[in-house]
mmCIF file with all atom_site columns, C-alpha atoms in Angstrom:
data_model
loop_
_atom_site.group_PDB
_atom_site.id
_atom_site.type_symbol
_atom_site.label_atom_id
_atom_site.label_alt_id
_atom_site.label_comp_id
_atom_site.label_asym_id
_atom_site.label_entity_id
_atom_site.label_seq_id
_atom_site.pdbx_PDB_ins_code
_atom_site.Cartn_x
_atom_site.Cartn_y
_atom_site.Cartn_z
_atom_site.occupancy
_atom_site.B_iso_or_equiv
_atom_site.pdbx_formal_charge
_atom_site.auth_seq_id
_atom_site.auth_comp_id
_atom_site.auth_asym_id
_atom_site.auth_atom_id
_atom_site.pdbx_PDB_model_num
ATOM 1   C CA . UNK A 1 1   ? -11.826 -24.942 13.873 1.00 0.00 ? 70  UNK A CA 1
ATOM 2   C CA . UNK A 1 2   ? -14.982 -25.578 11.891 1.00 0.00 ? 71  UNK A CA 1
ATOM 3   C CA . UNK A 1 3   ? -17.230 -24.599 14.828 1.00 0.00 ? 72  UNK A CA 1
ATOM 4   C CA . UNK A 1 4   ? -15.274 -21.353 15.184 1.00 0.00 ? 73  UNK A CA 1
ATOM 5   C CA . UNK A 1 5   ? -15.860 -20.449 11.549 1.00 0.00 ? 74  UNK A CA 1
ATOM 6   C CA . UNK A 1 6   ? -19.551 -21.304 11.707 1.00 0.00 ? 75  UNK A CA 1
ATOM 7   C CA . UNK A 1 7   ? -20.480 -20.137 15.205 1.00 0.00 ? 76  UNK A CA 1
ATOM 8   C CA . UNK A 1 8   ? -18.051 -17.320 16.012 1.00 0.00 ? 77  UNK A CA 1
ATOM 9   C CA . UNK A 1 9   ? -17.414 -15.919 12.545 1.00 0.00 ? 78  UNK A CA 1
ATOM 10  C CA . UNK A 1 10  ? -20.717 -16.766 10.851 1.00 0.00 ? 79  UNK A CA 1
ATOM 11  C CA . UNK A 1 11  ? -18.826 -18.259 7.889  1.00 0.00 ? 80  UNK A CA 1
ATOM 12  C CA . UNK A 1 12  ? -19.691 -21.395 5.932  1.00 0.00 ? 81  UNK A CA 1
ATOM 13  C CA . UNK A 1 13  ? -16.221 -22.437 4.818  1.00 0.00 ? 82  UNK A CA 1
ATOM 14  C CA . UNK A 1 14  ? -14.955 -24.005 1.642  1.00 0.00 ? 83  UNK A CA 1
ATOM 15  C CA . UNK A 1 15  ? -13.829 -27.247 3.304  1.00 0.00 ? 84  UNK A CA 1
ATOM 16  C CA . UNK A 1 16  ? -11.187 -27.982 0.673  1.00 0.00 ? 85  UNK A CA 1
ATOM 17  C CA . UNK A 1 17  ? -9.607  -24.567 1.192  1.00 0.00 ? 86  UNK A CA 1
ATOM 18  C CA . UNK A 1 18  ? -9.809  -24.874 4.982  1.00 0.00 ? 87  UNK A CA 1
ATOM 19  C CA . UNK A 1 19  ? -8.082  -28.254 4.812  1.00 0.00 ? 88  UNK A CA 1
ATOM 20  C CA . UNK A 1 20  ? -5.287  -26.862 2.642  1.00 0.00 ? 89  UNK A CA 1
ATOM 21  C CA . UNK A 1 21  ? -4.795  -23.820 4.868  1.00 0.00 ? 90  UNK A CA 1
ATOM 22  C CA . UNK A 1 22  ? -4.702  -26.071 7.938  1.00 0.00 ? 91  UNK A CA 1
ATOM 23  C CA . UNK A 1 23  ? -2.101  -28.338 6.334  1.00 0.00 ? 92  UNK A CA 1
ATOM 24  C CA . UNK A 1 24  ? -0.101  -25.225 5.461  1.00 0.00 ? 93  UNK A CA 1
ATOM 25  C CA . UNK A 1 25  ? -0.047  -24.257 9.137  1.00 0.00 ? 94  UNK A CA 1
ATOM 26  C CA . UNK A 1 26  ? 1.618   -27.524 10.162 1.00 0.00 ? 95  UNK A CA 1
ATOM 27  C CA . UNK A 1 27  ? 3.456   -28.197 12.387 1.00 0.00 ? 96  UNK A CA 1
ATOM 28  C CA . UNK A 1 28  ? 2.566   -25.020 14.313 1.00 0.00 ? 97  UNK A CA 1
ATOM 29  C CA . UNK A 1 29  ? -1.042  -26.088 14.829 1.00 0.00 ? 98  UNK A CA 1
ATOM 30  C CA . UNK A 1 30  ? 0.192   -28.937 17.037 1.00 0.00 ? 99  UNK A CA 1
ATOM 31  C CA . UNK A 1 31  ? 1.851   -26.499 19.457 1.00 0.00 ? 100 UNK A CA 1
ATOM 32  C CA . UNK A 1 32  ? -0.668  -24.989 21.879 1.00 0.00 ? 101 UNK A CA 1
ATOM 33  C CA . UNK A 1 33  ? 0.925   -21.539 21.797 1.00 0.00 ? 102 UNK A CA 1
ATOM 34  C CA . UNK A 1 34  ? 1.551   -21.396 18.057 1.00 0.00 ? 103 UNK A CA 1
ATOM 35  C CA . UNK A 1 35  ? -1.854  -22.847 17.152 1.00 0.00 ? 104 UNK A CA 1
ATOM 36  C CA . UNK A 1 36  ? -3.577  -19.611 18.139 1.00 0.00 ? 105 UNK A CA 1
ATOM 37  C CA . UNK A 1 37  ? -3.140  -15.967 17.211 1.00 0.00 ? 106 UNK A CA 1
ATOM 38  C CA . UNK A 1 38  ? -3.004  -13.361 19.958 1.00 0.00 ? 107 UNK A CA 1
ATOM 39  C CA . UNK A 1 39  ? -5.140  -10.763 18.235 1.00 0.00 ? 108 UNK A CA 1
ATOM 40  C CA . UNK A 1 40  ? -4.310  -8.013  20.706 1.00 0.00 ? 109 UNK A CA 1
ATOM 41  C CA . UNK A 1 41  ? -0.518  -8.304  20.448 1.00 0.00 ? 110 UNK A CA 1
ATOM 42  C CA . UNK A 1 42  ? 1.099   -6.121  17.801 1.00 0.00 ? 111 UNK A CA 1
ATOM 43  C CA . UNK A 1 43  ? 4.115   -8.408  17.475 1.00 0.00 ? 112 UNK A CA 1
ATOM 44  C CA . UNK A 1 44  ? 1.849   -11.375 16.763 1.00 0.00 ? 113 UNK A CA 1
ATOM 45  C CA . UNK A 1 45  ? -0.150  -9.445  14.168 1.00 0.00 ? 114 UNK A CA 1
ATOM 46  C CA . UNK A 1 46  ? 3.092   -8.281  12.538 1.00 0.00 ? 115 UNK A CA 1
ATOM 47  C CA . UNK A 1 47  ? 4.129   -11.931 12.282 1.00 0.00 ? 116 UNK A CA 1
ATOM 48  C CA . UNK A 1 48  ? 0.816   -12.791 10.612 1.00 0.00 ? 117 UNK A CA 1
ATOM 49  C CA . UNK A 1 49  ? 1.310   -9.906  8.195  1.00 0.00 ? 118 UNK A CA 1
ATOM 50  C CA . UNK A 1 50  ? 4.931   -10.673 7.329  1.00 0.00 ? 119 UNK A CA 1
ATOM 51  C CA . UNK A 1 51  ? 4.934   -14.467 7.342  1.00 0.00 ? 120 UNK A CA 1
ATOM 52  C CA . UNK A 1 52  ? 1.486   -15.141 5.938  1.00 0.00 ? 121 UNK A CA 1
ATOM 53  C CA . UNK A 1 53  ? 0.196   -12.182 3.982  1.00 0.00 ? 122 UNK A CA 1
ATOM 54  C CA . UNK A 1 54  ? 3.479   -11.067 2.456  1.00 0.00 ? 123 UNK A CA 1
ATOM 55  C CA . UNK A 1 55  ? 5.534   -14.272 2.242  1.00 0.00 ? 124 UNK A CA 1
ATOM 56  C CA . UNK A 1 56  ? 2.802   -16.885 1.708  1.00 0.00 ? 125 UNK A CA 1
ATOM 57  C CA . UNK A 1 57  ? 0.103   -14.953 -0.128 1.00 0.00 ? 126 UNK A CA 1
ATOM 58  C CA . UNK A 1 58  ? 2.535   -12.667 -1.979 1.00 0.00 ? 127 UNK A CA 1
ATOM 59  C CA . UNK A 1 59  ? 0.832   -9.420  -1.002 1.00 0.00 ? 128 UNK A CA 1
ATOM 60  C CA . UNK A 1 60  ? 2.657   -6.094  -0.953 1.00 0.00 ? 129 UNK A CA 1
ATOM 61  C CA . UNK A 1 61  ? 3.082   -4.437  2.426  1.00 0.00 ? 130 UNK A CA 1
ATOM 62  C CA . UNK A 1 62  ? 0.762   -1.521  2.996  1.00 0.00 ? 131 UNK A CA 1
ATOM 63  C CA . UNK A 1 63  ? -1.992  -0.152  5.186  1.00 0.00 ? 132 UNK A CA 1
ATOM 64  C CA . UNK A 1 64  ? -4.500  -2.424  3.448  1.00 0.00 ? 133 UNK A CA 1
ATOM 65  C CA . UNK A 1 65  ? -2.866  -5.446  5.094  1.00 0.00 ? 134 UNK A CA 1
ATOM 66  C CA . UNK A 1 66  ? -3.380  -3.996  8.569  1.00 0.00 ? 135 UNK A CA 1
ATOM 67  C CA . UNK A 1 67  ? -6.953  -3.095  7.628  1.00 0.00 ? 136 UNK A CA 1
ATOM 68  C CA . UNK A 1 68  ? -7.581  -6.669  6.466  1.00 0.00 ? 137 UNK A CA 1
ATOM 69  C CA . UNK A 1 69  ? -6.120  -8.162  9.638  1.00 0.00 ? 138 UNK A CA 1
ATOM 70  C CA . UNK A 1 70  ? -8.248  -5.777  11.687 1.00 0.00 ? 139 UNK A CA 1
ATOM 71  C CA . UNK A 1 71  ? -11.383 -6.806  9.779  1.00 0.00 ? 140 UNK A CA 1
ATOM 72  C CA . UNK A 1 72  ? -10.672 -10.494 10.390 1.00 0.00 ? 141 UNK A CA 1
ATOM 73  C CA . UNK A 1 73  ? -9.971  -9.904  14.095 1.00 0.00 ? 142 UNK A CA 1
ATOM 74  C CA . UNK A 1 74  ? -13.247 -8.008  14.367 1.00 0.00 ? 143 UNK A CA 1
ATOM 75  C CA . UNK A 1 75  ? -15.179 -10.756 12.586 1.00 0.00 ? 144 UNK A CA 1
ATOM 76  C CA . UNK A 1 76  ? -13.555 -13.413 14.815 1.00 0.00 ? 145 UNK A CA 1
ATOM 77  C CA . UNK A 1 77  ? -14.648 -11.314 17.805 1.00 0.00 ? 146 UNK A CA 1
ATOM 78  C CA . UNK A 1 78  ? -11.931 -9.512  19.661 1.00 0.00 ? 147 UNK A CA 1
ATOM 79  C CA . UNK A 1 79  ? -13.283 -10.808 22.970 1.00 0.00 ? 148 UNK A CA 1
ATOM 80  C CA . UNK A 1 80  ? -12.538 -14.369 21.846 1.00 0.00 ? 149 UNK A CA 1
ATOM 81  C CA . UNK A 1 81  ? -9.046  -14.987 23.226 1.00 0.00 ? 150 UNK A CA 1
ATOM 82  C CA . UNK A 1 82  ? -8.453  -18.267 21.388 1.00 0.00 ? 151 UNK A CA 1
ATOM 83  C CA . UNK A 1 83  ? -8.285  -17.456 17.704 1.00 0.00 ? 152 UNK A CA 1
ATOM 84  C CA . UNK A 1 84  ? -7.100  -20.488 15.791 1.00 0.00 ? 153 UNK A CA 1
ATOM 85  C CA . UNK A 1 85  ? -4.285  -19.692 13.385 1.00 0.00 ? 154 UNK A CA 1
ATOM 86  C CA . UNK A 1 86  ? -5.799  -21.801 10.602 1.00 0.00 ? 155 UNK A CA 1
ATOM 87  C CA . UNK A 1 87  ? -9.124  -19.957 10.937 1.00 0.00 ? 156 UNK A CA 1
ATOM 88  C CA . UNK A 1 88  ? -7.409  -16.551 10.864 1.00 0.00 ? 157 UNK A CA 1
ATOM 89  C CA . UNK A 1 89  ? -5.329  -17.555 7.841  1.00 0.00 ? 158 UNK A CA 1
ATOM 90  C CA . UNK A 1 90  ? -8.382  -18.986 6.076  1.00 0.00 ? 159 UNK A CA 1
ATOM 91  C CA . UNK A 1 91  ? -10.350 -15.784 6.595  1.00 0.00 ? 160 UNK A CA 1
ATOM 92  C CA . UNK A 1 92  ? -7.393  -13.643 5.488  1.00 0.00 ? 161 UNK A CA 1
ATOM 93  C CA . UNK A 1 93  ? -6.954  -15.687 2.300  1.00 0.00 ? 162 UNK A CA 1
ATOM 94  C CA . UNK A 1 94  ? -10.648 -15.200 1.531  1.00 0.00 ? 163 UNK A CA 1
ATOM 95  C CA . UNK A 1 95  ? -10.597 -11.514 2.524  1.00 0.00 ? 164 UNK A CA 1
ATOM 96  C CA . UNK A 1 96  ? -7.719  -10.785 0.146  1.00 0.00 ? 165 UNK A CA 1
ATOM 97  C CA . UNK A 1 97  ? -9.140  -13.107 -2.550 1.00 0.00 ? 166 UNK A CA 1
ATOM 98  C CA . UNK A 1 98  ? -5.980  -15.244 -2.556 1.00 0.00 ? 167 UNK A CA 1
ATOM 99  C CA . UNK A 1 99  ? -7.631  -18.650 -2.400 1.00 0.00 ? 168 UNK A CA 1
ATOM 100 C CA . UNK A 1 100 ? -5.744  -19.508 -5.593 1.00 0.00 ? 169 UNK A CA 1
ATOM 101 C CA . UNK A 1 101 ? -2.518  -19.802 -3.586 1.00 0.00 ? 170 UNK A CA 1
ATOM 102 C CA . UNK A 1 102 ? -3.947  -23.056 -2.201 1.00 0.00 ? 171 UNK A CA 1
ATOM 103 C CA . UNK A 1 103 ? -5.456  -24.459 -5.421 1.00 0.00 ? 172 UNK A CA 1
#
């Protein structure tokens, strides 16, 4: 996950936050299918929005959530088929300035 953040997303992560986000993704990160986010599938992105952004981060549903997800998918490179869930969640938490949820 760290190489993805550094090499694919050009992000130098807060390692403490990344660790906490990764722990928060357990046990899904140990399942090959659930460990990644299919960035081109609407149903998958809706799950990210509802289960992470709204339920975990406490954000209110709105167009800004879709815009944020889109920005993260773009930064993670749409052509990259294997987008790690923990990396996506980390970048979303930072994008929406909700790091405090993990402090």
